[in-house]
Short mmCIF file of C-alpha atoms in Angstrom, two decimals:
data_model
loop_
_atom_site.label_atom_id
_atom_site.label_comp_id
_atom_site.label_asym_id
_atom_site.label_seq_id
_atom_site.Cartn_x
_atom_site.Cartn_y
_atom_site.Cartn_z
CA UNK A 207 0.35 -3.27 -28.69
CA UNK A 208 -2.03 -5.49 -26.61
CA UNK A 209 -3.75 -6.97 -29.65
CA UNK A 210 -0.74 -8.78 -31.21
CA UNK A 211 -0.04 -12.37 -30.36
CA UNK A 212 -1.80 -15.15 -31.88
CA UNK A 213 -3.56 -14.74 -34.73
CA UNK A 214 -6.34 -17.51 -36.22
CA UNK A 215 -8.31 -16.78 -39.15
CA UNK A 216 -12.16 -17.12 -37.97
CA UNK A 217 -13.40 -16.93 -41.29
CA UNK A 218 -12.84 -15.82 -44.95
CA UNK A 219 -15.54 -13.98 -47.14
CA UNK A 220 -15.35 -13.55 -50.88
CA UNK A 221 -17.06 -13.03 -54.01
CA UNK A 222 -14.33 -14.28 -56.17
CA UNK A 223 -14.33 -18.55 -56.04
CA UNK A 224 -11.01 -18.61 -57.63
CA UNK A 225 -9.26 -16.41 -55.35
CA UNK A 226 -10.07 -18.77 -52.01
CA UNK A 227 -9.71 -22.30 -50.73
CA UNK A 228 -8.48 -24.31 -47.80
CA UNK A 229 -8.87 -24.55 -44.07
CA UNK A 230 -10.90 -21.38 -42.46
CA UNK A 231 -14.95 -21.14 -43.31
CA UNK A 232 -15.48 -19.96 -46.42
CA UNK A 233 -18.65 -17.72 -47.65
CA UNK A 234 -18.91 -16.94 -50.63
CA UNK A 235 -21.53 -13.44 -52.11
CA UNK A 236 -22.20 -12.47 -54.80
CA UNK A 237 -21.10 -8.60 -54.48
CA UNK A 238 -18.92 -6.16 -52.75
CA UNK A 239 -22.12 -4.90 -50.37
CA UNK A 240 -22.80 -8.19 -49.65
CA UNK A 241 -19.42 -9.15 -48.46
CA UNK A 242 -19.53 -5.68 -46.14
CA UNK A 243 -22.56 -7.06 -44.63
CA UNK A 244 -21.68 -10.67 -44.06
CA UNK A 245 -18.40 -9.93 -42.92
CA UNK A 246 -20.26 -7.35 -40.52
CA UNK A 247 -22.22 -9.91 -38.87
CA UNK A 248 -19.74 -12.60 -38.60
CA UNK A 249 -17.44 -9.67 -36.61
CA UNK A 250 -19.90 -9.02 -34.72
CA UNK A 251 -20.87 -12.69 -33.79
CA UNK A 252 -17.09 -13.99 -33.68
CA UNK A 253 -15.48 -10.94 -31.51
CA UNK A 254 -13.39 -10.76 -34.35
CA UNK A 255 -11.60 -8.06 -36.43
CA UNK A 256 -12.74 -7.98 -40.22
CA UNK A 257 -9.83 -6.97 -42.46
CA UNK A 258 -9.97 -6.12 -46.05
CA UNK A 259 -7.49 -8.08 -48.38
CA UNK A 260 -8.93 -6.52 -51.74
CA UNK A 261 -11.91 -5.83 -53.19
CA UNK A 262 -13.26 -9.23 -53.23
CA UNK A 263 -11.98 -10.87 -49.96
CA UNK A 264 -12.27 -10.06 -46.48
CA UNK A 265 -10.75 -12.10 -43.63
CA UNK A 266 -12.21 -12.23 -40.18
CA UNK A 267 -9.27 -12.54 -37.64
CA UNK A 268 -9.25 -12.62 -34.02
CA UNK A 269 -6.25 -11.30 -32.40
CA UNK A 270 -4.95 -12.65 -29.07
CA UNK A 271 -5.50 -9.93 -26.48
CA UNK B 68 15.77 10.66 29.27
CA UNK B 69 12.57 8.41 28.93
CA UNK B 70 11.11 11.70 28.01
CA UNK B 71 13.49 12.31 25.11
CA UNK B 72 12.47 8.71 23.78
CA UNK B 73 9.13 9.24 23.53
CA UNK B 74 9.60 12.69 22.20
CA UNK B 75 11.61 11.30 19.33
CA UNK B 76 9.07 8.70 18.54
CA UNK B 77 6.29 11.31 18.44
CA UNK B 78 8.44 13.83 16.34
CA UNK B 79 9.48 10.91 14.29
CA UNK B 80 6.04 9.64 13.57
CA UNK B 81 4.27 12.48 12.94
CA UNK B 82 7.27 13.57 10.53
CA UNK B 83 7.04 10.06 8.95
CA UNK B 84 3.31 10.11 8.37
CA UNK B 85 3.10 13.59 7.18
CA UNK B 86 5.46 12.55 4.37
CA UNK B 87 3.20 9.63 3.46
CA UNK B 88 0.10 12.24 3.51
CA UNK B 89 2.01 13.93 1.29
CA UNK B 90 3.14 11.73 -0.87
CA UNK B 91 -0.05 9.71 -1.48
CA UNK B 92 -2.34 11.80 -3.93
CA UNK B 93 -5.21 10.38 -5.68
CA UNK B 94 -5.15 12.52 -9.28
CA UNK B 95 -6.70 12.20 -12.37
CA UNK B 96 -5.46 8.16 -12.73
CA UNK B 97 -7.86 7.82 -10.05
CA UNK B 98 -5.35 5.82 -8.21
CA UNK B 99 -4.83 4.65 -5.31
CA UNK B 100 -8.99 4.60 -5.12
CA UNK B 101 -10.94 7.07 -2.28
CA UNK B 102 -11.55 6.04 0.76
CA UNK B 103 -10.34 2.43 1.18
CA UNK B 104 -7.23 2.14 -0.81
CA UNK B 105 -5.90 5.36 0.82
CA UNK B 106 -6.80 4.23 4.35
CA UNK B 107 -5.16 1.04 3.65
CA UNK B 108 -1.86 3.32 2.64
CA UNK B 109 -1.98 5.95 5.50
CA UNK B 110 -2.09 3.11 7.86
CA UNK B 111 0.80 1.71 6.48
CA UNK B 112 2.79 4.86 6.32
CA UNK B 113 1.64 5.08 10.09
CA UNK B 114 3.21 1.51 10.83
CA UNK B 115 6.23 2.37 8.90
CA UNK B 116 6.49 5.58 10.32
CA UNK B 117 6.53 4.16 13.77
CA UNK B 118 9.02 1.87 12.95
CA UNK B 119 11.48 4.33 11.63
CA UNK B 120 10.98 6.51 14.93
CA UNK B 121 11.42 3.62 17.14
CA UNK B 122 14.36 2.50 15.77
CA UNK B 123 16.47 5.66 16.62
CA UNK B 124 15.71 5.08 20.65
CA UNK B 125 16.58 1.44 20.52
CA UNK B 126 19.96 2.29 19.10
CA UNK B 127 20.72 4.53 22.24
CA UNK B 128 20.04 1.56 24.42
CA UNK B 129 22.40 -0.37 22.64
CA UNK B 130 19.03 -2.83 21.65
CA UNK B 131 20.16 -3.78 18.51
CA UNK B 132 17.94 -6.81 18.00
CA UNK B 133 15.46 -4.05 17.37
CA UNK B 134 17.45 -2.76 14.74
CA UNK B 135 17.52 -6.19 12.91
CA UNK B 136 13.64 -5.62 12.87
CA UNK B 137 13.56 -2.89 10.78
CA UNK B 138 15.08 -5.64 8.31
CA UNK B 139 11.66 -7.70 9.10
CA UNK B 140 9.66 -4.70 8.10
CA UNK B 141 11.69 -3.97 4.93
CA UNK B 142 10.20 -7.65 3.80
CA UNK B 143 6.95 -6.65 5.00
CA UNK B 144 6.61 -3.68 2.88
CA UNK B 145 7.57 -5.89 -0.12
CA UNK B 146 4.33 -7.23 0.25
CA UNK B 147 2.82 -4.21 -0.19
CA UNK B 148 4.36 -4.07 -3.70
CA UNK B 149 2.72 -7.61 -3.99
CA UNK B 150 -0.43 -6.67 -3.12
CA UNK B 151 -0.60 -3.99 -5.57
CA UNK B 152 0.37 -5.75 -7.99
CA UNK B 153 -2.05 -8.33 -7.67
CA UNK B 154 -4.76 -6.12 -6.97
CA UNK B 155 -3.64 -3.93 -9.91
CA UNK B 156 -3.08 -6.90 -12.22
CA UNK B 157 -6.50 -8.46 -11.40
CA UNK B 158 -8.53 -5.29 -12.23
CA UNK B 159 -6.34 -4.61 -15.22
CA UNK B 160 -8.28 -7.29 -16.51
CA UNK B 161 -11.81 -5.54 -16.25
CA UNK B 162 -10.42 -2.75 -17.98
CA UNK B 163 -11.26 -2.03 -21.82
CA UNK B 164 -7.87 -0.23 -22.24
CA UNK B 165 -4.76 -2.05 -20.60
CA UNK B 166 -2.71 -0.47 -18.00
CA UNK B 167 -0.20 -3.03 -19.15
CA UNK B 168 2.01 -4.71 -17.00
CA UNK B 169 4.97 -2.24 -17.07
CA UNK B 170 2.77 0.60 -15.72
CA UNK B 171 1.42 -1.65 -12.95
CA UNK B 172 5.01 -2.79 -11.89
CA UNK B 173 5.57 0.85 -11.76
CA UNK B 174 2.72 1.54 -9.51
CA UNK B 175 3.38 -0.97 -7.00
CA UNK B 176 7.20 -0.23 -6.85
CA UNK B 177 6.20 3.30 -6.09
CA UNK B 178 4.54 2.08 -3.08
CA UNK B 179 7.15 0.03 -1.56
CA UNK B 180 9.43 2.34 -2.40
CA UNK B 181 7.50 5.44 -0.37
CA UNK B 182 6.94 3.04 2.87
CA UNK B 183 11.01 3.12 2.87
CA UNK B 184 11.42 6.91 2.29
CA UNK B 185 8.66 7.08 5.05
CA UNK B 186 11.09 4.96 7.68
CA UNK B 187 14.00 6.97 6.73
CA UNK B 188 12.13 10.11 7.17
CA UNK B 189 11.13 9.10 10.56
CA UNK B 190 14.44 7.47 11.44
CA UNK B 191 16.26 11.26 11.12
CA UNK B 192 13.57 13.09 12.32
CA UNK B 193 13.93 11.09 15.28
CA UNK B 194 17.66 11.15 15.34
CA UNK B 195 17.42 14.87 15.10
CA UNK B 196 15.67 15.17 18.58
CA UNK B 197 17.72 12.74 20.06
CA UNK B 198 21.16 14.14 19.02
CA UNK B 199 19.53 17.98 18.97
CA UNK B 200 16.57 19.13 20.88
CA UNK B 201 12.85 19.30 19.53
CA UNK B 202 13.11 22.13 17.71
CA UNK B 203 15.37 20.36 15.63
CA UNK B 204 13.37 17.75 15.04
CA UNK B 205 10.40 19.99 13.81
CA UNK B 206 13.30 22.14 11.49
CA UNK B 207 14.37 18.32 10.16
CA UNK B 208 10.85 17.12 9.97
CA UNK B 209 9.95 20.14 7.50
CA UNK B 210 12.75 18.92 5.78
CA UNK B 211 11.96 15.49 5.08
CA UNK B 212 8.28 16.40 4.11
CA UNK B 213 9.21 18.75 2.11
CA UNK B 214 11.90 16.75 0.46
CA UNK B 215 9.46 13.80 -0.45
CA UNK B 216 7.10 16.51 -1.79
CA UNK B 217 9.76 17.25 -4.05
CA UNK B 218 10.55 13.78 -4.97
CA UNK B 219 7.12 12.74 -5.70
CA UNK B 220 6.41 13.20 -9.16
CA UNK B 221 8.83 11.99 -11.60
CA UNK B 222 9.05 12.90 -15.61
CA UNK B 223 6.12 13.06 -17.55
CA UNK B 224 6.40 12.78 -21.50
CA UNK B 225 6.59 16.08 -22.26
CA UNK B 226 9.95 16.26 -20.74
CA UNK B 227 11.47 13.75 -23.58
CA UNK B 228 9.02 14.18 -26.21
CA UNK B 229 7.18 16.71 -28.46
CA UNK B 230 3.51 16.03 -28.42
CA UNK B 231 1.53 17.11 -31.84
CA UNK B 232 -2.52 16.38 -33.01
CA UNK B 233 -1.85 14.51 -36.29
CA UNK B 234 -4.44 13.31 -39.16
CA UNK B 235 -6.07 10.54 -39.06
CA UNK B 236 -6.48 9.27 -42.61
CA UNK B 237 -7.93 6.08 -44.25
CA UNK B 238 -6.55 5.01 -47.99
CA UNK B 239 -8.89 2.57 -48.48
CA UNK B 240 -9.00 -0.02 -45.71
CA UNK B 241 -5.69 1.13 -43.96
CA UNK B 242 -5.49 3.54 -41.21
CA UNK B 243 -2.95 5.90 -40.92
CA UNK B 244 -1.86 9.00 -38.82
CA UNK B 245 0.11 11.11 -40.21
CA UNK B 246 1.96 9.11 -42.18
CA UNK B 247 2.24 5.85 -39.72
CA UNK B 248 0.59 2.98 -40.49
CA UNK B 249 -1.24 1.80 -37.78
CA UNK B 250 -3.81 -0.85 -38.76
CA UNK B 251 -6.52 -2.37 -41.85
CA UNK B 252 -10.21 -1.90 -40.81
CA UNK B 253 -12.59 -3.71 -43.47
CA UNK B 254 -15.95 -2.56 -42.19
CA UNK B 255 -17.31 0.48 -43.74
CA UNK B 256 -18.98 0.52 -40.50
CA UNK B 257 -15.87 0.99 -38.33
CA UNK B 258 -14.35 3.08 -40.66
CA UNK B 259 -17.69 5.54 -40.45
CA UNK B 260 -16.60 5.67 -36.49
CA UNK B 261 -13.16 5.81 -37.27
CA UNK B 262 -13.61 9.23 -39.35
CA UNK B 263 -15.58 10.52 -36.67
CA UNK B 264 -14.00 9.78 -33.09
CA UNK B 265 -10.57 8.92 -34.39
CA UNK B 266 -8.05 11.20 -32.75
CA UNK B 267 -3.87 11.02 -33.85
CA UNK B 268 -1.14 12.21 -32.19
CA UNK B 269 2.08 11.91 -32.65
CA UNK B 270 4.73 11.75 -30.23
CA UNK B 271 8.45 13.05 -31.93
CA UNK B 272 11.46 11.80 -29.44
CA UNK B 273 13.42 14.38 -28.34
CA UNK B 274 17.14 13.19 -28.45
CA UNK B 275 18.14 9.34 -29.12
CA UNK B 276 17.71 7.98 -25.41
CA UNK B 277 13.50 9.04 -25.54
CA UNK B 278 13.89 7.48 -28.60
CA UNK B 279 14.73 3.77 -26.93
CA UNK B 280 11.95 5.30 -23.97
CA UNK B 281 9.18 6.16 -26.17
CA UNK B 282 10.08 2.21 -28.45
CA UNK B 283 8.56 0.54 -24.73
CA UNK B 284 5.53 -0.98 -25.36
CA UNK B 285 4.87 -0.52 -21.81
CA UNK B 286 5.51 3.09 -22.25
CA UNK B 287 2.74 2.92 -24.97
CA UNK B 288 -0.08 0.97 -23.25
CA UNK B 289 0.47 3.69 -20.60
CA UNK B 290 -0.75 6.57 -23.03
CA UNK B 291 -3.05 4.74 -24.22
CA UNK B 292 -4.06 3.79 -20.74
CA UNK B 293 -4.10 6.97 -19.35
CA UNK B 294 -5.68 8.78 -22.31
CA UNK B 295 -8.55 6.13 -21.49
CA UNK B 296 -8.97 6.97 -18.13
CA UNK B 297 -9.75 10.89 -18.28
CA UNK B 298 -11.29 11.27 -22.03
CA UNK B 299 -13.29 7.56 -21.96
CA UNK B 300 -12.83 5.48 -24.74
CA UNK B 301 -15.03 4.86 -27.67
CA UNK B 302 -15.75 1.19 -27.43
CA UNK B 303 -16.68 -2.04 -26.39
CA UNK B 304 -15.91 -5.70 -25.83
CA UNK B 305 -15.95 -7.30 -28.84
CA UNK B 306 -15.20 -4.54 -30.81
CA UNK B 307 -11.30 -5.16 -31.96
CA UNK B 308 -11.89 -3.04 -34.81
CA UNK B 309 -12.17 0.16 -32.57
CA UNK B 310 -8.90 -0.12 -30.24
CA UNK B 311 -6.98 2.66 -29.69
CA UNK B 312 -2.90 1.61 -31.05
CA UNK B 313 -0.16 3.16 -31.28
CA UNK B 314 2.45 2.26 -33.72
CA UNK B 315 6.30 3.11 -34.40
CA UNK B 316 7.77 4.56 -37.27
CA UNK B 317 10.99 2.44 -37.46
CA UNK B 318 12.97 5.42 -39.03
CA UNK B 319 13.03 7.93 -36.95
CA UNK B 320 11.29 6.29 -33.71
CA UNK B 321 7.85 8.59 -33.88
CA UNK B 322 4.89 7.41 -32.24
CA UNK B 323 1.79 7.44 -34.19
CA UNK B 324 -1.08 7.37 -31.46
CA UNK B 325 -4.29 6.38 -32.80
CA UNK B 326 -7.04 7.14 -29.84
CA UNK B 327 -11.04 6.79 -29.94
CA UNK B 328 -11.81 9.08 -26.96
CA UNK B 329 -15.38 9.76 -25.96
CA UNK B 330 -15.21 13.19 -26.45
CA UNK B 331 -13.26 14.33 -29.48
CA UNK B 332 -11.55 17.31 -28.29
CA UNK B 333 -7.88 17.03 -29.29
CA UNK B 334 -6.60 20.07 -27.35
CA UNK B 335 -7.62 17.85 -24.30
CA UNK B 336 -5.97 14.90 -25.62
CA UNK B 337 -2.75 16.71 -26.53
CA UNK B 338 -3.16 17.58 -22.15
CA UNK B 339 -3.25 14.13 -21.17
CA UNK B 340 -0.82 12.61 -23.25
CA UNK B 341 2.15 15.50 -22.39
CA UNK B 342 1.13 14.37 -18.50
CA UNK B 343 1.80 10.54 -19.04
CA UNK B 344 4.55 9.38 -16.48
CA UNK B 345 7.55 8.69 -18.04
CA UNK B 346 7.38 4.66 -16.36
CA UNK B 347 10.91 3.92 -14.55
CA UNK B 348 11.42 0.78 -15.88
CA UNK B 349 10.75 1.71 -19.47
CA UNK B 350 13.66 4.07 -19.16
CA UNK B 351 16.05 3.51 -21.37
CA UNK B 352 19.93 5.40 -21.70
CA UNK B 353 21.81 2.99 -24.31
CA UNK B 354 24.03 5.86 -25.05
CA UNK B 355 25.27 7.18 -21.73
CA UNK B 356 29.12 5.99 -22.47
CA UNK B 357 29.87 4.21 -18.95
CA UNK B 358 27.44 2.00 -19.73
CA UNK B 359 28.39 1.16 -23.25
CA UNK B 360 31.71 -0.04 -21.73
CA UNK B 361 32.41 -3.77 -21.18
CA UNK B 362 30.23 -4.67 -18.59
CA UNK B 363 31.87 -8.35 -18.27
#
């Protein structure tokens, strides 16, 4: 419903090394609060929508409007 | 007999136009927009109108090349549903809730369609005080106008579908209302905002064809849409995380309606959404038997 065609992952934020890899930006912290925050900012400056795959990893998406 | 002309052209055209006076209202939608868009439709309806009346005349004199223009107009007023369109289509993209383009085709179809209804209300009103006198002309005039008054609104959602406030819950990063899943929000941030503006609603089918209705996306972006328009809407650009969705349950064909209105009053959201037009072209009757028959 209007936000649902393509879908590119902006950006990935973890704090677990093991668990990510590969093509988007990675950042890596070194705690839960500090992926919250950097995955604040980077929605904010990438118009994106920050999703929460588990504890550890959030993705930043941006979903076609 | 001159004089009967032009007194069927004046009884036609005032009949015609006081249709499209009645049949153009600017409501809550806020559409079409005061003054300019509704001069540009009252003149219309005026043209049309006129062309409706004048047709009846020109058939008594046997003109009918001036018949075959009322077939010129008929593409003319196709325009108009171009034009709206367009217009509606290009603003649609200013807009921080979609009308979407099912509501939009809706829109401008209603507009060509009310020129015709116009021309045929002129055309009989006419005819009337040609074949009658003018007193029948005024007695089929009321008619008419109060005919398209009648015709004007069509269903709104209410008619096919029970509207209920629902909860908005979070279970962790997934938002849900009732018990629909609608999206995953990471940000404690939006989630904060979430707790506090989120409205549900859910939106129960009430037999099998609402069911296919209500499954429209169209159908959707226009509650969403119109929810928008009267309540506001809690957001900005750039803020995907705080967009107002609504989401199917695929067993039983519920809507769960996730809205971020300005003002968090839910008995004024429940309003709105029973009001949503029930778009024509989202209809949907896939179990009306004569049309489940071979249609080779």
């Amino acid at each position: 419903m209007g936000t649902t065609f393509e879908k590119t992952i902006l950006a990935v934020v973890s704090s677990n090394r093991e668990q990510v890899a590969g093509g988007a930006p990675l950042f890596y912290e070194k705690d839960r609060k500090q992926v919250q925050e950097t995955a604040f900012l980077l929605e904010k400056i990438l118009d994106g929508m920050a999703h929460e795959l588990n504890d550890h990893t959030m993705i930043i998406v941006r979903h076609g409007s | 007999m001159t004089h009967s002309y032009t007194m069927a052209v004046v009884f036609g055209l005032i009949a015609g136009f006081l249709c499209r006076i009645r049949m153009l209202r600017t409501d809550f939608r806020q559409y079409p927009t005061y003054p300019h868009g509704r001069v540009i439709h009252l003149s219309l309806g005026l043209i049309a109108a006129g062309l409706g009346a004048v047709a009846v005349p020109a058939l008594f004199e046997k003109n009918y090349t001036a018949i075959t223009f009322l077939a010129l107009a008929a593409q003319q007023f196709r325009e108009v549903r171009n034009m709206e369109r367009e217009t509606l289509s290009k603003l649609d993209e200013m807009e921080l809730v979609k009308r979407g383009a099912t509501y939009i085709e809706g829109i401008a179809m209603v507009f060509e369609g009310r020129n015709f209804l116009v021309i045929l209300s002129a055309f009989l009103t006419s005819l009337a005080v040609m074949i009658g006198r003018w007193p029948w002309g005024i007695l089929v005039g009321l008619v008419v106008v109060g005919l398209t008054g009648w015709l004007r609104s069509g269903k709104s959602l209410d008619q096919i579908a029970d509207v209920q406030i629902a909860s908005v819950r979070l279970k962790g990063p997934n938002l849900y209302v009732d018990d629909i899943y609608i999206m995953n929000i990471g940000l404690e941030d939006n989630r904060r905002r979430i707790r506090e503006h989120g409205v549900g609603v859910v939106v129960v089918p009430k037999d099998r064809h609402s069911r296919f209705t209500l499954a429209n996306t169209g159908q959707r972006q226009a509650i969403l849409h119109d929810v928008s328009v009267v309540l506001g809407v809690f957001r900005d650009t750039g803020e995907p995380s705080l967009v107002p969705l609504i989401k199917r349950d695929l067993n039983d064909g519920r809507l769960g309606v996730f809205l971020l209105p300005e003002e968090k009053d839910p008995e004024a959201v429940l309003e709105v959404v029973r009001r949503v037009p029930v778009l024509e072209s989202a209809v949907r009757m896939p179990l009306t038997p004569s049309r489940n028959q071979r249609s080779t």
